[in-house]
């Protein structure tokens, strides 16, 4: 897609990257935050399909895409990522933004609401909430284990299709190739490798979080109340349960829920149901 690269420097000196799509002035700014192993390209299908008169700023979280790999793996955590996003907003002089956060990007969005609630207009949480289902987390950590490399793009697409067949049963071979090209990169030796630092992958905990951690996450979610909220859930998500999604909507009085049939964790956001929900939710301010 046509866009403009944004290079900036984190507070600790790490070189970071984002990409801007659409008009740079005179349009609402929508900041897109990807999941654990994805990058800024994850939102390109959504941006292209929406066709909204808005500026989309899609971030490469540190350790992914064109952002530098962090020499200290301890910095691969959502609190640090949120601080990086704040640096980006300040560099771009953006006083008010919408947020779209997929999975880990949704956790970053929640943290940003505790940091700069007055600068966030609306939030879309894509298949994430205060409670993350243990089985889904273990599946993600297992399937995300980086491969040593694939000999071709076709081999990469086939491997990704095998690993992600459960959440995305309806994708065609062409879709899987596009998926591979969004999530992998070709190295100088010709190998195709996942486009992230392997150090971001840590073993999933054996047990679900305790009571104190669960209470803490619901308290974090409560900080979302100043901004209207759209919760998107994959119809057979193993990360965000229907029970948790319903509870989120009950607790946030200015929220709505869109359940996307035929997909798991996480919707790609170019599904017709996702597009309708996002257009409706952002239409008043991005239209």
PDB file of C-alpha atoms in Angstrom:
ATOM      1  CA  UNK A   1       0.000   0.000   0.000  1.00  0.00           C
ATOM      2  CA  UNK A   2       1.017   3.590  -0.566  1.00  0.00           C
ATOM      3  CA  UNK A   3       2.115   5.229   2.642  1.00  0.00           C
ATOM      4  CA  UNK A   4       4.837   7.246   4.309  1.00  0.00           C
ATOM      5  CA  UNK A   5       7.445   5.845   6.679  1.00  0.00           C
ATOM      6  CA  UNK A   6       7.842   7.453  10.086  1.00  0.00           C
ATOM      7  CA  UNK A   7      11.121   6.936  11.924  1.00  0.00           C
ATOM      8  CA  UNK A   8      11.481   8.021  15.505  1.00  0.00           C
ATOM      9  CA  UNK A   9      13.583   7.304  18.588  1.00  0.00           C
ATOM     10  CA  UNK A  10      12.325   5.808  21.831  1.00  0.00           C
ATOM     11  CA  UNK A  11      13.182   7.407  25.155  1.00  0.00           C
ATOM     12  CA  UNK A  12      15.892   4.748  25.651  1.00  0.00           C
ATOM     13  CA  UNK A  13      17.423   5.447  22.241  1.00  0.00           C
ATOM     14  CA  UNK A  14      15.988   2.493  20.273  1.00  0.00           C
ATOM     15  CA  UNK A  15      15.181   3.247  16.626  1.00  0.00           C
ATOM     16  CA  UNK A  16      11.476   2.716  15.920  1.00  0.00           C
ATOM     17  CA  UNK A  17       9.207   2.770  12.876  1.00  0.00           C
ATOM     18  CA  UNK A  18       5.585   3.369  11.949  1.00  0.00           C
ATOM     19  CA  UNK A  19       3.792   3.952   8.642  1.00  0.00           C
ATOM     20  CA  UNK A  20       1.203   6.580   7.831  1.00  0.00           C
ATOM     21  CA  UNK A  21      -1.616   6.077   5.318  1.00  0.00           C
ATOM     22  CA  UNK A  22      -3.972   8.768   4.100  1.00  0.00           C
ATOM     23  CA  UNK A  23      -3.894  12.551   4.473  1.00  0.00           C
ATOM     24  CA  UNK A  24      -1.356  13.871   6.975  1.00  0.00           C
ATOM     25  CA  UNK A  25      -3.425  16.930   7.870  1.00  0.00           C
ATOM     26  CA  UNK A  26      -7.082  17.812   8.192  1.00  0.00           C
ATOM     27  CA  UNK A  27      -8.234  14.265   8.977  1.00  0.00           C
ATOM     28  CA  UNK A  28      -8.760  12.264  12.168  1.00  0.00           C
ATOM     29  CA  UNK A  29      -5.735  10.210  13.243  1.00  0.00           C
ATOM     30  CA  UNK A  30      -6.279   6.504  13.931  1.00  0.00           C
ATOM     31  CA  UNK A  31      -3.350   4.732  15.582  1.00  0.00           C
ATOM     32  CA  UNK A  32      -3.212   0.974  14.899  1.00  0.00           C
ATOM     33  CA  UNK A  33      -1.413  -1.347  17.320  1.00  0.00           C
ATOM     34  CA  UNK A  34      -0.736  -4.950  16.276  1.00  0.00           C
ATOM     35  CA  UNK A  35      -0.542  -8.248  18.126  1.00  0.00           C
ATOM     36  CA  UNK A  36       2.413 -10.189  19.511  1.00  0.00           C
ATOM     37  CA  UNK A  37       4.114 -11.413  16.324  1.00  0.00           C
ATOM     38  CA  UNK A  38       2.608  -9.059  13.761  1.00  0.00           C
ATOM     39  CA  UNK A  39       3.733  -5.652  12.474  1.00  0.00           C
ATOM     40  CA  UNK A  40       2.359  -2.503  10.851  1.00  0.00           C
ATOM     41  CA  UNK A  41       1.330  -4.415   7.702  1.00  0.00           C
ATOM     42  CA  UNK A  42      -1.285  -6.294   9.723  1.00  0.00           C
ATOM     43  CA  UNK A  43      -3.711  -3.400   9.260  1.00  0.00           C
ATOM     44  CA  UNK A  44      -3.222  -2.797   5.541  1.00  0.00           C
ATOM     45  CA  UNK A  45      -6.157  -5.030   4.456  1.00  0.00           C
ATOM     46  CA  UNK A  46      -8.443  -3.170   6.876  1.00  0.00           C
ATOM     47  CA  UNK A  47      -7.223   0.276   5.834  1.00  0.00           C
ATOM     48  CA  UNK A  48      -7.632  -0.516   2.139  1.00  0.00           C
ATOM     49  CA  UNK A  49     -11.119  -1.967   2.614  1.00  0.00           C
ATOM     50  CA  UNK A  50     -12.385   0.822   4.882  1.00  0.00           C
ATOM     51  CA  UNK A  51     -11.562   3.601   2.454  1.00  0.00           C
ATOM     52  CA  UNK A  52     -12.229   6.176   5.169  1.00  0.00           C
ATOM     53  CA  UNK A  53     -11.079   9.808   4.950  1.00  0.00           C
ATOM     54  CA  UNK A  54      -8.725   9.435   7.883  1.00  0.00           C
ATOM     55  CA  UNK A  55      -5.027   9.217   8.655  1.00  0.00           C
ATOM     56  CA  UNK A  56      -4.071   5.716   9.771  1.00  0.00           C
ATOM     57  CA  UNK A  57      -0.776   5.425  11.652  1.00  0.00           C
ATOM     58  CA  UNK A  58       0.241   1.778  11.941  1.00  0.00           C
ATOM     59  CA  UNK A  59       3.024   1.056  14.398  1.00  0.00           C
ATOM     60  CA  UNK A  60       5.877  -1.433  14.336  1.00  0.00           C
ATOM     61  CA  UNK A  61       6.243  -2.226  18.033  1.00  0.00           C
ATOM     62  CA  UNK A  62       9.883  -2.567  19.079  1.00  0.00           C
ATOM     63  CA  UNK A  63      11.344  -5.874  17.950  1.00  0.00           C
ATOM     64  CA  UNK A  64       8.980  -6.169  14.979  1.00  0.00           C
ATOM     65  CA  UNK A  65       9.035  -5.075  11.364  1.00  0.00           C
ATOM     66  CA  UNK A  66      11.287  -2.104  10.698  1.00  0.00           C
ATOM     67  CA  UNK A  67      11.673  -1.205  14.375  1.00  0.00           C
ATOM     68  CA  UNK A  68      14.999  -2.202  15.885  1.00  0.00           C
ATOM     69  CA  UNK A  69      15.455  -5.355  17.955  1.00  0.00           C
ATOM     70  CA  UNK A  70      15.950  -4.528  21.626  1.00  0.00           C
ATOM     71  CA  UNK A  71      19.201  -5.831  23.141  1.00  0.00           C
ATOM     72  CA  UNK A  72      17.366  -6.159  26.466  1.00  0.00           C
ATOM     73  CA  UNK A  73      14.457  -8.629  26.095  1.00  0.00           C
ATOM     74  CA  UNK A  74      13.004  -7.391  29.388  1.00  0.00           C
ATOM     75  CA  UNK A  75      11.870  -4.317  27.459  1.00  0.00           C
ATOM     76  CA  UNK A  76       9.482  -6.445  25.412  1.00  0.00           C
ATOM     77  CA  UNK A  77       6.448  -5.645  27.530  1.00  0.00           C
ATOM     78  CA  UNK A  78       3.259  -3.603  26.994  1.00  0.00           C
ATOM     79  CA  UNK A  79       4.205  -0.839  29.440  1.00  0.00           C
ATOM     80  CA  UNK A  80       7.356  -0.062  27.446  1.00  0.00           C
ATOM     81  CA  UNK A  81       5.414  -0.303  24.171  1.00  0.00           C
ATOM     82  CA  UNK A  82       2.856   2.218  25.462  1.00  0.00           C
ATOM     83  CA  UNK A  83       5.661   4.634  26.310  1.00  0.00           C
ATOM     84  CA  UNK A  84       7.003   4.248  22.767  1.00  0.00           C
ATOM     85  CA  UNK A  85       3.582   5.107  21.322  1.00  0.00           C
ATOM     86  CA  UNK A  86       3.446   8.232  23.460  1.00  0.00           C
ATOM     87  CA  UNK A  87       6.815   9.325  22.047  1.00  0.00           C
ATOM     88  CA  UNK A  88       5.399   8.839  18.538  1.00  0.00           C
ATOM     89  CA  UNK A  89       2.277  10.884  19.286  1.00  0.00           C
ATOM     90  CA  UNK A  90       4.396  13.694  20.694  1.00  0.00           C
ATOM     91  CA  UNK A  91       6.717  13.674  17.677  1.00  0.00           C
ATOM     92  CA  UNK A  92       3.723  13.890  15.324  1.00  0.00           C
ATOM     93  CA  UNK A  93       2.085  16.533  17.536  1.00  0.00           C
ATOM     94  CA  UNK A  94      -1.176  14.570  17.710  1.00  0.00           C
ATOM     95  CA  UNK A  95      -3.405  15.942  20.442  1.00  0.00           C
ATOM     96  CA  UNK A  96      -6.349  13.571  19.852  1.00  0.00           C
ATOM     97  CA  UNK A  97      -6.367  10.090  18.330  1.00  0.00           C
ATOM     98  CA  UNK A  98      -8.488   6.987  17.982  1.00  0.00           C
ATOM     99  CA  UNK A  99      -6.892   3.652  18.846  1.00  0.00           C
ATOM    100  CA  UNK A 100      -7.362   0.258  17.208  1.00  0.00           C
ATOM    101  CA  UNK A 101      -5.568  -2.460  19.141  1.00  0.00           C
ATOM    102  CA  UNK A 102      -5.409  -6.120  18.169  1.00  0.00           C
ATOM    103  CA  UNK A 103      -4.615  -8.605  20.944  1.00  0.00           C
ATOM    104  CA  UNK A 104      -1.419  -7.279  22.559  1.00  0.00           C
ATOM    105  CA  UNK A 105      -2.158  -3.957  20.866  1.00  0.00           C
ATOM    106  CA  UNK A 106      -5.386  -3.827  22.855  1.00  0.00           C
ATOM    107  CA  UNK A 107      -3.457  -4.211  26.112  1.00  0.00           C
ATOM    108  CA  UNK A 108      -1.228  -1.336  24.985  1.00  0.00           C
ATOM    109  CA  UNK A 109      -4.384   0.690  24.295  1.00  0.00           C
ATOM    110  CA  UNK A 110      -5.663   0.052  27.833  1.00  0.00           C
ATOM    111  CA  UNK A 111      -2.351   1.216  29.295  1.00  0.00           C
ATOM    112  CA  UNK A 112      -2.400   4.360  27.138  1.00  0.00           C
ATOM    113  CA  UNK A 113      -5.832   5.180  28.563  1.00  0.00           C
ATOM    114  CA  UNK A 114      -4.207   5.370  32.008  1.00  0.00           C
ATOM    115  CA  UNK A 115      -1.462   7.629  30.663  1.00  0.00           C
ATOM    116  CA  UNK A 116      -3.214  10.045  28.280  1.00  0.00           C
ATOM    117  CA  UNK A 117      -7.003   9.660  28.612  1.00  0.00           C
ATOM    118  CA  UNK A 118      -7.566  13.223  27.424  1.00  0.00           C
ATOM    119  CA  UNK A 119      -5.830  12.491  24.105  1.00  0.00           C
ATOM    120  CA  UNK A 120      -7.800   9.369  23.160  1.00  0.00           C
ATOM    121  CA  UNK A 121     -11.192   9.848  21.511  1.00  0.00           C
ATOM    122  CA  UNK A 122     -12.345   6.276  20.813  1.00  0.00           C
ATOM    123  CA  UNK A 123     -10.927   2.770  21.170  1.00  0.00           C
ATOM    124  CA  UNK A 124     -11.416  -0.459  19.242  1.00  0.00           C
ATOM    125  CA  UNK A 125     -10.280  -3.578  21.122  1.00  0.00           C
ATOM    126  CA  UNK A 126      -9.858  -6.468  18.707  1.00  0.00           C
ATOM    127  CA  UNK A 127     -10.275  -9.848  20.407  1.00  0.00           C
ATOM    128  CA  UNK A 128      -8.725  -8.946  23.735  1.00  0.00           C
ATOM    129  CA  UNK A 129      -9.969  -8.145  27.190  1.00  0.00           C
ATOM    130  CA  UNK A 130      -9.043  -8.216  30.875  1.00  0.00           C
ATOM    131  CA  UNK A 131      -9.174 -12.021  30.938  1.00  0.00           C
ATOM    132  CA  UNK A 132      -7.040 -13.952  28.448  1.00  0.00           C
ATOM    133  CA  UNK A 133      -8.019 -17.592  28.138  1.00  0.00           C
ATOM    134  CA  UNK A 134      -5.146 -19.894  29.123  1.00  0.00           C
ATOM    135  CA  UNK A 135      -5.627 -22.428  26.328  1.00  0.00           C
ATOM    136  CA  UNK A 136      -5.515 -19.731  23.670  1.00  0.00           C
ATOM    137  CA  UNK A 137      -2.407 -18.153  25.162  1.00  0.00           C
ATOM    138  CA  UNK A 138      -0.601 -21.486  25.141  1.00  0.00           C
ATOM    139  CA  UNK A 139      -1.643 -22.078  21.524  1.00  0.00           C
ATOM    140  CA  UNK A 140      -0.307 -18.691  20.464  1.00  0.00           C
ATOM    141  CA  UNK A 141       3.037 -19.174  22.183  1.00  0.00           C
ATOM    142  CA  UNK A 142       3.413 -22.604  20.597  1.00  0.00           C
ATOM    143  CA  UNK A 143       2.390 -21.617  17.079  1.00  0.00           C
ATOM    144  CA  UNK A 144       4.422 -18.388  17.227  1.00  0.00           C
ATOM    145  CA  UNK A 145       7.700 -20.192  17.909  1.00  0.00           C
ATOM    146  CA  UNK A 146       9.974 -18.752  15.197  1.00  0.00           C
ATOM    147  CA  UNK A 147      11.130 -21.071  12.446  1.00  0.00           C
ATOM    148  CA  UNK A 148      14.757 -21.139  11.362  1.00  0.00           C
ATOM    149  CA  UNK A 149      13.613 -20.044   7.924  1.00  0.00           C
ATOM    150  CA  UNK A 150      11.741 -21.168   4.833  1.00  0.00           C
ATOM    151  CA  UNK A 151      13.320 -21.790   1.454  1.00  0.00           C
ATOM    152  CA  UNK A 152      10.613 -19.891  -0.412  1.00  0.00           C
ATOM    153  CA  UNK A 153       7.560 -17.727   0.053  1.00  0.00           C
ATOM    154  CA  UNK A 154       5.405 -20.682  -0.939  1.00  0.00           C
ATOM    155  CA  UNK A 155       6.897 -22.779   1.843  1.00  0.00           C
ATOM    156  CA  UNK A 156       6.331 -19.962   4.327  1.00  0.00           C
ATOM    157  CA  UNK A 157       2.699 -19.583   3.261  1.00  0.00           C
ATOM    158  CA  UNK A 158       2.094 -23.325   3.576  1.00  0.00           C
ATOM    159  CA  UNK A 159       3.610 -23.428   7.070  1.00  0.00           C
ATOM    160  CA  UNK A 160       1.595 -20.438   8.235  1.00  0.00           C
ATOM    161  CA  UNK A 161      -1.597 -21.901   6.792  1.00  0.00           C
ATOM    162  CA  UNK A 162      -0.983 -25.105   8.746  1.00  0.00           C
ATOM    163  CA  UNK A 163      -0.256 -23.264  12.004  1.00  0.00           C
ATOM    164  CA  UNK A 164      -3.183 -20.826  11.683  1.00  0.00           C
ATOM    165  CA  UNK A 165      -5.822 -23.085  10.130  1.00  0.00           C
ATOM    166  CA  UNK A 166      -8.011 -23.113  13.258  1.00  0.00           C
ATOM    167  CA  UNK A 167      -8.499 -19.330  13.661  1.00  0.00           C
ATOM    168  CA  UNK A 168      -8.743 -18.699   9.900  1.00  0.00           C
ATOM    169  CA  UNK A 169     -10.489 -21.665   8.264  1.00  0.00           C
ATOM    170  CA  UNK A 170     -11.818 -19.690   5.311  1.00  0.00           C
ATOM    171  CA  UNK A 171      -8.618 -18.274   3.826  1.00  0.00           C
ATOM    172  CA  UNK A 172      -7.622 -19.196   0.280  1.00  0.00           C
ATOM    173  CA  UNK A 173      -4.068 -20.028  -0.892  1.00  0.00           C
ATOM    174  CA  UNK A 174      -3.827 -16.458  -2.193  1.00  0.00           C
ATOM    175  CA  UNK A 175      -4.873 -15.155   1.224  1.00  0.00           C
ATOM    176  CA  UNK A 176      -2.201 -17.253   2.936  1.00  0.00           C
ATOM    177  CA  UNK A 177       0.463 -15.939   0.577  1.00  0.00           C
ATOM    178  CA  UNK A 178      -0.597 -12.362   1.379  1.00  0.00           C
ATOM    179  CA  UNK A 179      -0.578 -13.283   5.074  1.00  0.00           C
ATOM    180  CA  UNK A 180       2.986 -14.610   4.761  1.00  0.00           C
ATOM    181  CA  UNK A 181       4.199 -11.485   2.993  1.00  0.00           C
ATOM    182  CA  UNK A 182       2.721  -9.317   5.769  1.00  0.00           C
ATOM    183  CA  UNK A 183       4.279 -11.319   8.589  1.00  0.00           C
ATOM    184  CA  UNK A 184       7.625 -12.491   7.171  1.00  0.00           C
ATOM    185  CA  UNK A 185      10.623 -10.986   5.455  1.00  0.00           C
ATOM    186  CA  UNK A 186      13.245 -12.273   3.005  1.00  0.00           C
ATOM    187  CA  UNK A 187      16.836 -12.225   4.221  1.00  0.00           C
ATOM    188  CA  UNK A 188      19.902 -11.624   2.071  1.00  0.00           C
ATOM    189  CA  UNK A 189      20.574 -15.374   1.871  1.00  0.00           C
ATOM    190  CA  UNK A 190      17.131 -15.943   0.358  1.00  0.00           C
ATOM    191  CA  UNK A 191      15.534 -17.486   3.441  1.00  0.00           C
ATOM    192  CA  UNK A 192      12.082 -16.247   4.421  1.00  0.00           C
ATOM    193  CA  UNK A 193      11.819 -15.717   8.187  1.00  0.00           C
ATOM    194  CA  UNK A 194       9.203 -14.360  10.607  1.00  0.00           C
ATOM    195  CA  UNK A 195       9.530 -10.585  10.858  1.00  0.00           C
ATOM    196  CA  UNK A 196      10.123 -10.306  14.596  1.00  0.00           C
ATOM    197  CA  UNK A 197      12.835 -10.793  17.181  1.00  0.00           C
ATOM    198  CA  UNK A 198      12.656 -14.384  18.481  1.00  0.00           C
ATOM    199  CA  UNK A 199      13.286 -12.998  21.970  1.00  0.00           C
ATOM    200  CA  UNK A 200       9.697 -11.721  22.144  1.00  0.00           C
ATOM    201  CA  UNK A 201       8.486 -15.318  22.544  1.00  0.00           C
ATOM    202  CA  UNK A 202       8.380 -16.544  26.128  1.00  0.00           C
ATOM    203  CA  UNK A 203       6.802 -19.722  27.508  1.00  0.00           C
ATOM    204  CA  UNK A 204       3.133 -19.379  28.428  1.00  0.00           C
ATOM    205  CA  UNK A 205       2.482 -19.723  32.165  1.00  0.00           C
ATOM    206  CA  UNK A 206       1.270 -23.133  33.287  1.00  0.00           C
ATOM    207  CA  UNK A 207      -1.518 -21.677  35.409  1.00  0.00           C
ATOM    208  CA  UNK A 208      -4.023 -18.893  34.782  1.00  0.00           C
ATOM    209  CA  UNK A 209      -3.460 -15.594  36.615  1.00  0.00           C
ATOM    210  CA  UNK A 210      -4.462 -15.462  40.248  1.00  0.00           C
ATOM    211  CA  UNK A 211      -7.246 -13.423  41.804  1.00  0.00           C
ATOM    212  CA  UNK A 212      -5.082 -10.341  42.392  1.00  0.00           C
ATOM    213  CA  UNK A 213      -3.931 -10.285  38.760  1.00  0.00           C
ATOM    214  CA  UNK A 214      -7.505 -10.692  37.475  1.00  0.00           C
ATOM    215  CA  UNK A 215      -8.740  -7.863  39.686  1.00  0.00           C
ATOM    216  CA  UNK A 216      -5.852  -5.709  38.471  1.00  0.00           C
ATOM    217  CA  UNK A 217      -6.759  -6.318  34.837  1.00  0.00           C
ATOM    218  CA  UNK A 218     -10.408  -5.415  35.403  1.00  0.00           C
ATOM    219  CA  UNK A 219      -9.250  -2.238  37.159  1.00  0.00           C
ATOM    220  CA  UNK A 220      -7.107  -1.477  34.117  1.00  0.00           C
ATOM    221  CA  UNK A 221     -10.134  -2.034  31.887  1.00  0.00           C
ATOM    222  CA  UNK A 222     -12.149   0.362  34.067  1.00  0.00           C
ATOM    223  CA  UNK A 223      -9.785   3.131  32.939  1.00  0.00           C
ATOM    224  CA  UNK A 224     -11.343   2.773  29.470  1.00  0.00           C
ATOM    225  CA  UNK A 225     -14.589   4.427  30.575  1.00  0.00           C
ATOM    226  CA  UNK A 226     -13.764   7.999  29.418  1.00  0.00           C
ATOM    227  CA  UNK A 227     -13.714   6.899  25.755  1.00  0.00           C
ATOM    228  CA  UNK A 228     -16.386   5.132  23.681  1.00  0.00           C
ATOM    229  CA  UNK A 229     -15.396   1.522  23.089  1.00  0.00           C
ATOM    230  CA  UNK A 230     -15.974  -1.061  20.366  1.00  0.00           C
ATOM    231  CA  UNK A 231     -15.156  -4.656  21.282  1.00  0.00           C
ATOM    232  CA  UNK A 232     -14.594  -6.996  18.335  1.00  0.00           C
ATOM    233  CA  UNK A 233     -14.518 -10.731  19.035  1.00  0.00           C
ATOM    234  CA  UNK A 234     -13.807 -13.654  16.749  1.00  0.00           C
ATOM    235  CA  UNK A 235     -16.772 -16.004  16.817  1.00  0.00           C
ATOM    236  CA  UNK A 236     -14.645 -18.954  17.937  1.00  0.00           C
ATOM    237  CA  UNK A 237     -11.880 -17.024  19.684  1.00  0.00           C
ATOM    238  CA  UNK A 238      -9.864 -18.984  22.222  1.00  0.00           C
ATOM    239  CA  UNK A 239      -8.433 -15.782  23.733  1.00  0.00           C
ATOM    240  CA  UNK A 240     -11.495 -13.615  24.408  1.00  0.00           C
ATOM    241  CA  UNK A 241     -14.433 -15.671  25.642  1.00  0.00           C
ATOM    242  CA  UNK A 242     -18.025 -14.682  24.945  1.00  0.00           C
ATOM    243  CA  UNK A 243     -18.540 -14.417  28.712  1.00  0.00           C
ATOM    244  CA  UNK A 244     -15.688 -11.928  29.122  1.00  0.00           C
ATOM    245  CA  UNK A 245     -16.762  -9.893  26.091  1.00  0.00           C
ATOM    246  CA  UNK A 246     -20.318  -9.609  27.421  1.00  0.00           C
ATOM    247  CA  UNK A 247     -18.998  -8.562  30.831  1.00  0.00           C
ATOM    248  CA  UNK A 248     -16.840  -5.878  29.221  1.00  0.00           C
ATOM    249  CA  UNK A 249     -19.838  -4.370  27.469  1.00  0.00           C
ATOM    250  CA  UNK A 250     -21.943  -4.459  30.642  1.00  0.00           C
ATOM    251  CA  UNK A 251     -19.244  -2.655  32.629  1.00  0.00           C
ATOM    252  CA  UNK A 252     -18.490  -0.015  29.975  1.00  0.00           C
ATOM    253  CA  UNK A 253     -21.676   1.971  29.455  1.00  0.00           C
ATOM    254  CA  UNK A 254     -20.554   3.513  26.143  1.00  0.00           C
ATOM    255  CA  UNK A 255     -19.510   0.317  24.434  1.00  0.00           C
ATOM    256  CA  UNK A 256     -20.735  -2.149  21.833  1.00  0.00           C
ATOM    257  CA  UNK A 257     -19.781  -5.665  20.795  1.00  0.00           C
ATOM    258  CA  UNK A 258     -19.325  -7.059  17.290  1.00  0.00           C
ATOM    259  CA  UNK A 259     -18.882 -10.818  17.006  1.00  0.00           C
ATOM    260  CA  UNK A 260     -17.267 -11.896  13.733  1.00  0.00           C
ATOM    261  CA  UNK A 261     -18.427 -15.328  12.528  1.00  0.00           C
ATOM    262  CA  UNK A 262     -16.074 -17.891  11.052  1.00  0.00           C
ATOM    263  CA  UNK A 263     -12.837 -16.614  12.608  1.00  0.00           C
ATOM    264  CA  UNK A 264     -10.951 -17.131  15.845  1.00  0.00           C
ATOM    265  CA  UNK A 265      -8.155 -15.048  17.350  1.00  0.00           C
ATOM    266  CA  UNK A 266      -7.942 -12.491  16.029  1.00  0.00           C
ATOM    267  CA  UNK A 267     -10.165 -11.103  13.260  1.00  0.00           C
ATOM    268  CA  UNK A 268      -8.092  -9.578  10.459  1.00  0.00           C
ATOM    269  CA  UNK A 269     -10.543  -6.642  10.482  1.00  0.00           C
ATOM    270  CA  UNK A 270     -11.174  -6.823   6.756  1.00  0.00           C
ATOM    271  CA  UNK A 271     -14.150  -9.148   7.251  1.00  0.00           C
ATOM    272  CA  UNK A 272     -17.434  -7.512   6.152  1.00  0.00           C
ATOM    273  CA  UNK A 273     -18.805  -7.623   9.708  1.00  0.00           C
ATOM    274  CA  UNK A 274     -15.636  -6.016  11.109  1.00  0.00           C
ATOM    275  CA  UNK A 275     -15.677  -3.291   8.481  1.00  0.00           C
ATOM    276  CA  UNK A 276     -19.326  -2.449   9.134  1.00  0.00           C
ATOM    277  CA  UNK A 277     -18.731  -2.229  12.873  1.00  0.00           C
ATOM    278  CA  UNK A 278     -15.614  -0.064  12.554  1.00  0.00           C
ATOM    279  CA  UNK A 279     -17.212   2.270   9.981  1.00  0.00           C
ATOM    280  CA  UNK A 280     -20.244   2.733  12.190  1.00  0.00           C
ATOM    281  CA  UNK A 281     -18.155   3.269  15.332  1.00  0.00           C
ATOM    282  CA  UNK A 282     -15.704   5.741  13.798  1.00  0.00           C
ATOM    283  CA  UNK A 283     -18.073   7.237  11.258  1.00  0.00           C
ATOM    284  CA  UNK A 284     -19.148  10.216  13.333  1.00  0.00           C
ATOM    285  CA  UNK A 285     -15.608  11.483  13.751  1.00  0.00           C
ATOM    286  CA  UNK A 286     -13.839  10.035  10.690  1.00  0.00           C
ATOM    287  CA  UNK A 287     -16.606  10.746   8.195  1.00  0.00           C
TER     288      UNK A 287
END
